[in-house]
Short mmCIF file of C-alpha atoms in Angstrom, two decimals:
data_model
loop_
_atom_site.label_atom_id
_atom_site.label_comp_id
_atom_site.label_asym_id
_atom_site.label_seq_id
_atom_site.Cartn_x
_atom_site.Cartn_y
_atom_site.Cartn_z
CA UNK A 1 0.00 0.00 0.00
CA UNK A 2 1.59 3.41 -0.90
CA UNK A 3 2.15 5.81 1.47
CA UNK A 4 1.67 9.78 1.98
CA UNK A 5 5.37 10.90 2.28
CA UNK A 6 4.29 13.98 4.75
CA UNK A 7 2.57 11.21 7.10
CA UNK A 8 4.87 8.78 8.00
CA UNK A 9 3.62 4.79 9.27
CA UNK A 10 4.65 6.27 12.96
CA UNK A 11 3.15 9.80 12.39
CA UNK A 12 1.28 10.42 16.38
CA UNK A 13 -2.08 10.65 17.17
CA UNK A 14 -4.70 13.68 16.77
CA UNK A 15 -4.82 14.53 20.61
CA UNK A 16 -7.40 17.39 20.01
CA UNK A 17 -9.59 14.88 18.11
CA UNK A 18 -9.00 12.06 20.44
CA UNK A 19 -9.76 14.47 23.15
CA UNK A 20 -13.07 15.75 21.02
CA UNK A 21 -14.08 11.80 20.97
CA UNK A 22 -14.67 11.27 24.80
CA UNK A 23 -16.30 14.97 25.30
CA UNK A 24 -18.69 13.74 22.62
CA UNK A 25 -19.27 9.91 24.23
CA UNK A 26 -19.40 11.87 27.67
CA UNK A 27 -21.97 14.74 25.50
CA UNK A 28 -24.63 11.58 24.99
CA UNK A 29 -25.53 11.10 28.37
CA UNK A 30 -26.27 14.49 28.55
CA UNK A 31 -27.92 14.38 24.94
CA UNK A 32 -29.98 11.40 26.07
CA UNK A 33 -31.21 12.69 29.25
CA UNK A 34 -32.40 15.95 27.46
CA UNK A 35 -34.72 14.15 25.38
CA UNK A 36 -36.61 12.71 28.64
CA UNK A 37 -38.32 16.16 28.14
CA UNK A 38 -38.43 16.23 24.87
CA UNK A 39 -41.92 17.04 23.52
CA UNK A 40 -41.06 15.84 19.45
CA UNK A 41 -38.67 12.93 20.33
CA UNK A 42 -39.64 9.20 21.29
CA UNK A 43 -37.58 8.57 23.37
CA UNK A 44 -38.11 5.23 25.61
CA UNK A 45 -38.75 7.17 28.96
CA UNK A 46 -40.59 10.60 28.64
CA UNK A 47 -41.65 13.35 31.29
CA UNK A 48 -44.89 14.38 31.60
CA UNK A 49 -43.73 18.07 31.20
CA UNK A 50 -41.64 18.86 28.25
CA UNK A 51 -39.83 21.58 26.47
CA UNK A 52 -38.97 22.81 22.90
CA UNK A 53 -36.24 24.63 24.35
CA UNK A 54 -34.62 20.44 23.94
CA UNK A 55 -35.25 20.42 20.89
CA UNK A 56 -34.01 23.35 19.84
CA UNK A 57 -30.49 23.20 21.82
CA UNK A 58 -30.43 19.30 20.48
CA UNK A 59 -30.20 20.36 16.67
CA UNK A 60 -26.88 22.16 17.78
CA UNK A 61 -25.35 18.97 18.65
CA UNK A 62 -26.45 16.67 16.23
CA UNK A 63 -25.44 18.85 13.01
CA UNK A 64 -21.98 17.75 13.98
CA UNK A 65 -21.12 15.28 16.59
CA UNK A 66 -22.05 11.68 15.89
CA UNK A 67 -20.72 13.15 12.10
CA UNK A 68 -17.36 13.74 13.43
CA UNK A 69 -17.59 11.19 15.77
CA UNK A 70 -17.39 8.83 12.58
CA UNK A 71 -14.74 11.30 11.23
CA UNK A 72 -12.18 10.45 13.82
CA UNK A 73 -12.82 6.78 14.00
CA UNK A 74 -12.29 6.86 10.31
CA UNK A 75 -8.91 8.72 10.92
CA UNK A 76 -8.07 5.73 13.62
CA UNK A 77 -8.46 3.37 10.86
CA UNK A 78 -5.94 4.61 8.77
CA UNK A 79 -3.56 4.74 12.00
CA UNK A 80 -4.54 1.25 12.52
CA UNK A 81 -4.48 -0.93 8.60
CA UNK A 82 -0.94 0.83 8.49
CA UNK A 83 0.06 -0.65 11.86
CA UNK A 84 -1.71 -4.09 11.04
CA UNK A 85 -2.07 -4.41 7.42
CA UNK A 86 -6.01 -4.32 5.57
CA UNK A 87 -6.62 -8.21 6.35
CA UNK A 88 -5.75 -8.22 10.60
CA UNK A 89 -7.61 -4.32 10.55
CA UNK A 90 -10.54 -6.80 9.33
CA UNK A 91 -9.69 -9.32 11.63
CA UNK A 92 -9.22 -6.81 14.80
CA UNK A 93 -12.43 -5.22 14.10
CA UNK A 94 -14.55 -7.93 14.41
CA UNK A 95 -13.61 -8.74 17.56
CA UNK A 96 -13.33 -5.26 18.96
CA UNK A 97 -16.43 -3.79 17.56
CA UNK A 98 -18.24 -7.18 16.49
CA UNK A 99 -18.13 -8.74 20.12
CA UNK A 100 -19.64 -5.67 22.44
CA UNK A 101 -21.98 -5.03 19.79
CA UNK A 102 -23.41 -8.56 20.26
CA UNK A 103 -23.02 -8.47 23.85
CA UNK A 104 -24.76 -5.04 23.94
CA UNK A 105 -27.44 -6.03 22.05
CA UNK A 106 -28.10 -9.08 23.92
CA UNK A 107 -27.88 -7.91 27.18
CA UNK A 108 -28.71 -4.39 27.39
CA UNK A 109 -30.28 -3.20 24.53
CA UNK A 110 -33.27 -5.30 25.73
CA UNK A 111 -33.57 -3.49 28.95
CA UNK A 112 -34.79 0.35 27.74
CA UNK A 113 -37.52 -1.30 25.58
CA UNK A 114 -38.48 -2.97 28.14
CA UNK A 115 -38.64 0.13 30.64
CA UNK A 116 -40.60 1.69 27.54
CA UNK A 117 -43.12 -1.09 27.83
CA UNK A 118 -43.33 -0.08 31.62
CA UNK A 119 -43.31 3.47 31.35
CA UNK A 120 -46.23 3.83 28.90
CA UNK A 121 -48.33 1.48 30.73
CA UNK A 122 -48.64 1.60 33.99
CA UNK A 123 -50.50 -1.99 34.21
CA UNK A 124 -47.87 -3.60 32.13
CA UNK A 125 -46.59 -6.12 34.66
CA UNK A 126 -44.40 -8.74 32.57
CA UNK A 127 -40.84 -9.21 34.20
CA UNK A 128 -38.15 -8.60 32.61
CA UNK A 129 -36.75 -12.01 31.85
CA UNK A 130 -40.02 -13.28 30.30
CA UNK A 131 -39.84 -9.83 27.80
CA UNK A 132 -35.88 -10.84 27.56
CA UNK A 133 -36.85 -14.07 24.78
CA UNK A 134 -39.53 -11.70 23.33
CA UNK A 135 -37.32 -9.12 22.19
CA UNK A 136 -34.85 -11.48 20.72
CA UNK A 137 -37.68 -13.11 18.58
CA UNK A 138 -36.37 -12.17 15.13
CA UNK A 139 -36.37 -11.93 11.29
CA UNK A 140 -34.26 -11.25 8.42
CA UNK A 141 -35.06 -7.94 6.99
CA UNK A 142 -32.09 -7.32 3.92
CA UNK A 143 -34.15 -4.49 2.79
CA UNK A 144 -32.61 -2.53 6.17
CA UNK A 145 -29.14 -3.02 5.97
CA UNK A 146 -26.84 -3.54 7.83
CA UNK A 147 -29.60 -3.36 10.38
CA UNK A 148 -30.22 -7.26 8.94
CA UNK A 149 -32.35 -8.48 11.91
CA UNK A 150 -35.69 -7.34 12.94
CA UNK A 151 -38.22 -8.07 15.40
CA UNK A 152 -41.53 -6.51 17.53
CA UNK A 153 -39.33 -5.27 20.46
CA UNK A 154 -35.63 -6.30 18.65
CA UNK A 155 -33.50 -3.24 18.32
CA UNK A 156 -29.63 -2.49 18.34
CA UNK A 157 -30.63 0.68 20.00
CA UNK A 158 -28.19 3.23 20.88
CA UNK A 159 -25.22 0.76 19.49
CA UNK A 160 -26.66 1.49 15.75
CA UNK A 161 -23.04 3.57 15.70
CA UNK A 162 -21.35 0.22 16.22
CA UNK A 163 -22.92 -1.29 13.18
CA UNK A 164 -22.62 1.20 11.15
CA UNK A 165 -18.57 1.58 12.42
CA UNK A 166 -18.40 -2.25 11.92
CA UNK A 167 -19.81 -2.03 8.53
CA UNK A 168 -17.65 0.92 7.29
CA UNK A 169 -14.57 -0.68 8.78
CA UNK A 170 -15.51 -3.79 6.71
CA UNK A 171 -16.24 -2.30 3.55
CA UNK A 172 -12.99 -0.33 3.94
CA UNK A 173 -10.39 -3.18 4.36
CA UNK A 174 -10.35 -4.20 1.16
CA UNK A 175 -10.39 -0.69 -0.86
CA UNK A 176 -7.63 0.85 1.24
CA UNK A 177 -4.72 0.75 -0.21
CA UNK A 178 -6.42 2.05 -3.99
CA UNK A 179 -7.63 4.91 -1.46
CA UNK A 180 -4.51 6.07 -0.03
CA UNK A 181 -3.19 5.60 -3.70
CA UNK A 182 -5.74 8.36 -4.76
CA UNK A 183 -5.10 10.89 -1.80
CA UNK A 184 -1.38 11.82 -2.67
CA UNK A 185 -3.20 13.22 -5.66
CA UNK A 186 -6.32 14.71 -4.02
CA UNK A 187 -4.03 16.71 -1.30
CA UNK A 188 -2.16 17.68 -4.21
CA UNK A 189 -5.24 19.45 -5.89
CA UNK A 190 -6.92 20.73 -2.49
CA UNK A 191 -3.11 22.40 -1.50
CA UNK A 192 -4.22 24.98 -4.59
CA UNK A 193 -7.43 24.85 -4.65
CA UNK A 194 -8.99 24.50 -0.85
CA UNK A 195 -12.37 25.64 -1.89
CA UNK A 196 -12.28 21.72 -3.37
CA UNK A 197 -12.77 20.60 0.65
CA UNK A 198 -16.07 21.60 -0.04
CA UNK A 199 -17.57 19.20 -2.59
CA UNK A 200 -18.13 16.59 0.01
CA UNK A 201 -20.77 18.79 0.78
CA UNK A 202 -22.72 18.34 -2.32
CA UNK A 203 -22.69 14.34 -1.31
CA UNK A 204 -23.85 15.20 2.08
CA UNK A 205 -26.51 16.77 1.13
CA UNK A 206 -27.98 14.47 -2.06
CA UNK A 207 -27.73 11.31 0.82
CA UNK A 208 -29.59 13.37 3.30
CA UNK A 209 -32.10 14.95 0.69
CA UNK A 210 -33.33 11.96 -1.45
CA UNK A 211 -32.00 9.22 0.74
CA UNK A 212 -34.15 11.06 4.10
CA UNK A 213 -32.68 11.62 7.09
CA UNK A 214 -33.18 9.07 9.90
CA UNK A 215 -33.87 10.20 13.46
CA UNK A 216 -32.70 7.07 14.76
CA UNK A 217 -29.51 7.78 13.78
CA UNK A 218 -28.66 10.90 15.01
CA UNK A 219 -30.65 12.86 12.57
CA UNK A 220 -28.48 12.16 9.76
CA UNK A 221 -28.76 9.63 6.78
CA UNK A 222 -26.86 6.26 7.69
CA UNK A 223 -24.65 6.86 4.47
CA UNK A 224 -24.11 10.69 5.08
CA UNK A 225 -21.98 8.90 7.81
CA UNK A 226 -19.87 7.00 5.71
CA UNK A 227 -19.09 10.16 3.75
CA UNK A 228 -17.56 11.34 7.18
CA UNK A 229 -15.72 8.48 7.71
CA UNK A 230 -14.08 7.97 4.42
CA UNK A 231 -12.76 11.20 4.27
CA UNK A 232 -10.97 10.78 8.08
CA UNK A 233 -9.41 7.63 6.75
CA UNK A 234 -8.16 9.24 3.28
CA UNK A 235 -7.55 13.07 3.99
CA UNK A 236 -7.66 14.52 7.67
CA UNK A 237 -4.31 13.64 8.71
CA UNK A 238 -3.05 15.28 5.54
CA UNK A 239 -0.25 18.03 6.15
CA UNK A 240 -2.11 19.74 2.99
CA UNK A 241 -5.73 19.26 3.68
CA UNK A 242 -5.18 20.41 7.55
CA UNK A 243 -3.16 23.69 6.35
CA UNK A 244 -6.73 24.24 3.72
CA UNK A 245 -8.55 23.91 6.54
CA UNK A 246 -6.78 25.69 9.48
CA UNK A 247 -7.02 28.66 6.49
CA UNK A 248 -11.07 27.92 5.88
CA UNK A 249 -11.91 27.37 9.27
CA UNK A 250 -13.29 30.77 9.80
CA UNK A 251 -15.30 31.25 6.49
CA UNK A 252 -16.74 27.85 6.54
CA UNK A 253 -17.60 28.44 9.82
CA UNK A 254 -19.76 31.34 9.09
CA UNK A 255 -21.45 29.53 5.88
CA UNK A 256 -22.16 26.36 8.68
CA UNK A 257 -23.95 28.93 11.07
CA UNK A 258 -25.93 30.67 7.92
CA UNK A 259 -26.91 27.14 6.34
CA UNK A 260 -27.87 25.69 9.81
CA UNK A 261 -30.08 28.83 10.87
CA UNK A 262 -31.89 28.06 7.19
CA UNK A 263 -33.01 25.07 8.05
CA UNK A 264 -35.15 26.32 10.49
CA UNK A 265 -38.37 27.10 8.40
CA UNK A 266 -38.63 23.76 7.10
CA UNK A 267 -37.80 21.85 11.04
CA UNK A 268 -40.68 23.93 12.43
CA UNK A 269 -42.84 24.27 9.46
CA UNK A 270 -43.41 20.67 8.09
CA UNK A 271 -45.03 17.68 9.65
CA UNK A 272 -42.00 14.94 8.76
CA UNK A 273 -38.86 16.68 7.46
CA UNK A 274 -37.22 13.74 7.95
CA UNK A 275 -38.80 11.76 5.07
CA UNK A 276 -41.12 14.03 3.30
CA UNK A 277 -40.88 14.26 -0.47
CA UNK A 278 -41.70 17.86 -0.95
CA UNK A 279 -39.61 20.15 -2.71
CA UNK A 280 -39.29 22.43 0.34
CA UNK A 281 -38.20 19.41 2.60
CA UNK A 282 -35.58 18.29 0.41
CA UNK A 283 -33.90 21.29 0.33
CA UNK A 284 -34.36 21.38 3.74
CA UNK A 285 -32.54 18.27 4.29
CA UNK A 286 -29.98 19.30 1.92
CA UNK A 287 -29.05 22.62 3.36
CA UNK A 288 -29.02 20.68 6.99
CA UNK A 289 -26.45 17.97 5.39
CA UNK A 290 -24.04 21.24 4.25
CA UNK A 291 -24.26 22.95 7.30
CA UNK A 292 -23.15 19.67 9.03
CA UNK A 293 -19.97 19.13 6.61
CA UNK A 294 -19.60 23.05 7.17
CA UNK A 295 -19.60 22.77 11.05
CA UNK A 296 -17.39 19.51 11.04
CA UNK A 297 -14.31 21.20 8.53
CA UNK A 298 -14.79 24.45 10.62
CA UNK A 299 -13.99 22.49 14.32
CA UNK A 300 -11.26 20.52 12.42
CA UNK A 301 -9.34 23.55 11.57
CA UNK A 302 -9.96 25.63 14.27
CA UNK A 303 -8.49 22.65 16.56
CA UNK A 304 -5.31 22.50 14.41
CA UNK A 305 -3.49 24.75 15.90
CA UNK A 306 0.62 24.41 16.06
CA UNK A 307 1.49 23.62 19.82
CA UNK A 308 4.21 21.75 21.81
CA UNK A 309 3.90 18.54 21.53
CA UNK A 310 2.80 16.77 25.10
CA UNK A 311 1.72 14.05 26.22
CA UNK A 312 -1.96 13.73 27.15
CA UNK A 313 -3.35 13.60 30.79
CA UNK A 314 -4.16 10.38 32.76
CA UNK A 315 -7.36 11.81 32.21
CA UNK A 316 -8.13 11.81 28.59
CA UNK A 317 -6.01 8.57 28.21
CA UNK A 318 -8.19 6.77 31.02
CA UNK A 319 -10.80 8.36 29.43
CA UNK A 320 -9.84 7.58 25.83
CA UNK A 321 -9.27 3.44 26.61
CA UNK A 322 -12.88 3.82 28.32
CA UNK A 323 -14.41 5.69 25.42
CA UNK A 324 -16.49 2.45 23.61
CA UNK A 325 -17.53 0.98 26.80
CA UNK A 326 -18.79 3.98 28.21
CA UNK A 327 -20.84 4.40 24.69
CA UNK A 328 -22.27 1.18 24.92
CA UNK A 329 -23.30 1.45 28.61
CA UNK A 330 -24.36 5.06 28.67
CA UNK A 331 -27.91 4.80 27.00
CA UNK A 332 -29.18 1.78 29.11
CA UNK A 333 -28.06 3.82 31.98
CA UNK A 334 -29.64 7.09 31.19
CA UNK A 335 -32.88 5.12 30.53
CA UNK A 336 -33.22 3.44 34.13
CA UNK A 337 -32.03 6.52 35.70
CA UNK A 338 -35.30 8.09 33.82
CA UNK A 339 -37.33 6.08 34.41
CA UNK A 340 -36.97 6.37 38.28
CA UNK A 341 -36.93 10.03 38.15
CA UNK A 342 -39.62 10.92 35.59
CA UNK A 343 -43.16 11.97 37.63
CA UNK A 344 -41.67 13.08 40.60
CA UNK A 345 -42.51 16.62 42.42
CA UNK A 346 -39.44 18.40 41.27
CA UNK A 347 -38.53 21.17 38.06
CA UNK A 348 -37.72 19.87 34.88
CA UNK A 349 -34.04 21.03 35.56
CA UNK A 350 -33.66 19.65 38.83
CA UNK A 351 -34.82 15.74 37.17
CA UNK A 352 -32.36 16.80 34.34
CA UNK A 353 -29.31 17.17 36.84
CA UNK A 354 -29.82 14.31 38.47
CA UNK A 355 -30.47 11.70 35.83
CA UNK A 356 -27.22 13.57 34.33
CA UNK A 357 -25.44 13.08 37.40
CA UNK A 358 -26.65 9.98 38.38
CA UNK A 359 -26.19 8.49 35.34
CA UNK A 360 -22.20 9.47 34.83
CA UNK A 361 -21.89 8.02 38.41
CA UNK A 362 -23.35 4.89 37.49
CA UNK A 363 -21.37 4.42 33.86
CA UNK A 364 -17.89 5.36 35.27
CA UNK A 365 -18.87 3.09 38.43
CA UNK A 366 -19.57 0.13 36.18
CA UNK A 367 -16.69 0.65 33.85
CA UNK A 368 -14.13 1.09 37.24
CA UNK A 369 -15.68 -1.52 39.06
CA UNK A 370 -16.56 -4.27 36.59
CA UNK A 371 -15.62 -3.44 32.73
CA UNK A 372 -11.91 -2.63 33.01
CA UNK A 373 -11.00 -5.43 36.36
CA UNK A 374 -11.51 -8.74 33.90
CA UNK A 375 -9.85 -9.65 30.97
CA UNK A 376 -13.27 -11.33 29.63
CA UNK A 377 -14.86 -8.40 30.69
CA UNK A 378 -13.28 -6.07 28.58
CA UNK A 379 -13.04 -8.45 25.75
CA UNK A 380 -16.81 -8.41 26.04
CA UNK A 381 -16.62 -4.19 26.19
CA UNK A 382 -14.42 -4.55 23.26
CA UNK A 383 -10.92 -3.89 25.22
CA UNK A 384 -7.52 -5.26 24.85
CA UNK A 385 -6.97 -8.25 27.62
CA UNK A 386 -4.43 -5.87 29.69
CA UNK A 387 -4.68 -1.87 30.16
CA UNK A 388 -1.71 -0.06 28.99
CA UNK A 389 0.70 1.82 30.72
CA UNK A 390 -0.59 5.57 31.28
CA UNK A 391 1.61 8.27 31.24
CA UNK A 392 2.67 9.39 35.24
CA UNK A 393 1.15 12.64 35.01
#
């Protein structure tokens, strides 16, 4: 596989986007505990008393995060097949993301449908382990993919980002090495002309436009994703693309905020912009897919700044090794926490706080006291079998 000369095999880590990872893992529990009193989502647990004002502060973090959340795990890929090779990248994926997805869904995935069940009917009375072999009563649905199994109560949940990760990662290994053949050339082209860091965009926003977006997924077409995801594996770690953007980030920025305030007609005035076929909804969808790319370039060259190189904190490297287990505990968390707190005498804000609260509490407690102490415990969480060294400060 050929090589970018300004990137060598050994070139470091991102530690601004590694950093950006965990705040957005850590962001979802607070995302997911805002739409408790969310009056337009349906979500598994709701409060009786709602607010737009979620809704409105929720579109600022879904324009970009789960977006460059697949960025930078697209960007760990290429860090990874040149390590490993495209064949034991394959291999190493499977296990890491293929295991805890399967454990996930199994074993707690099943529980926040269940507390649905619960929550909207108060004389629903069925335990929990005779629900358990009713949500895993399933049926092959191709038409879906890579969502391939379906079922009454069956749903990967919150871990839909694993299988769409697992499914890029696959579909990547073998096309690899033609794509870092082709990305000498691109970062080439964008070092004179940067404006061509834009044309993503148009992609973006055709997928989100005809394809609909999906508010399942974050809001965002499944495929917009892989759009994301490509281009951290081919182009973000290139000396040439990061100088374009460092120089764009301001611009682009400005065109994200004007693009994402335009899609506001179209959010509040239709019934579905999600999947409605109008011409006013597509653009609608379209202009919301460009202000995403927009928003996503802008943070990546802002964050590029030159600085002495250090090493990161015990912190964000516990933090960092913790970052997929946390993700695939976090929503069954939240959800519990919910539905415990939902109904009682207190202010929207004060339930807010403490299902936010409680529910970090509970996610780092489980990951401290149980995930990380077993080797087949975090083989199941999708961990190597021993934690690494951290750096003494």
């Amino acid at each position: 596989m050929s090589a970018q000369p300004q990137l060598p095999a050994t070139a470091p880590r991102r530690g601004e986007l590694d950093t950006l990872r965990v705040l957005v893992v850590l962001g979802l529990v607070f995302f997911h505990s805002a739409l408790v009193f969310s009056p337009d989502d349906d979500f598994y647990v709701k409060n009786a008393q709602t607010t737009e004002a979620v809704t409105v502060l929720a579109g600022f973090g879904v324009v970009w995060a789960m977006p460059m959340l697949f960025l930078v795990a697209g960007l760990g890929s290429r860090h990874s097949i040149r390590r490993r090779g495209s064949a034991s990248f394959a291999r190493e994926r499977l296990l890491r993301l293929g295991v805890p997805l399967v454990f996930g869904t199994l074993f707690l995935c099943p529980l926040p449908q269940w507390l649905r069940l619960r929550a909207a009917d108060p004389g629903y009375d069925e335990s929990y382990w005779r629900f358990w072999p009713r949500f895993l009563t399933v049926h092959l649905d191709a038409a879906d993919f890579p969502f391939v199994l379906a079922g009454e109560h069956f749903e990967t949940g919150h871990l839909w980002f694993v299988v769409l990760l697992l499914t890029f990662s696959l579909l990547l290994a073998p096309v690899a090495a033609p794509l870092a053949a082709r990305a000498e050339a691109v970062g080439q082209t964008v070092e004179r002309r940067p404006a061509l860091l834009l044309l993503p965009l148009l992609l973006v926003a055709v997928i989100n436009a005809f394809l609909g977006m999906e508010e399942g997924f974050a809001g965002w077409n499944r495929w917009a994703y892989l759009v994301f995801f490509v281009f951290g594996h081919t182009l973000a770690d290139d000396a040439r693309v990061r100088a374009a953007l460092r120089r764009l980030a301001v611009p682009v920025g400005v065109a994200g905020l004007v693009l994402f305030a335009g899609t506001a007609p179209g959010f509040v005035s239709l019934d579905d912009p999600f999947t409605d076929a109008s011409p006013f909804a597509l653009v609608t969808r379209a202009v919301f897919g460009a202000a995403g790319w927009c928003w996503v370039m802008t943070i990546l060259g802002l964050l590029d700044r030159p600085r002495e190189a250090r090493a990161p904190s015990r912190a964000m490297v516990y933090l960092g090794i913790a970052a997929l287990p946390l993700y695939v505990l976090h929503q069954p968390v939240v959800v519990a926490l919910a539905y415990g707190v939902v109904g009682r005498p207190a202010p929207i804000v004060v339930e807010y706080a403490v299902i936010v609260t409680g529910s970090l509490v509970v996610i780092l407690a489980l990951y401290e006291g149980v995930v990380r102490r077993t080797r087949l415990t975090r083989f199941l969480f999708g961990m190597r079998p021993d934690p690494p060294v951290t750096p003494s400060r």
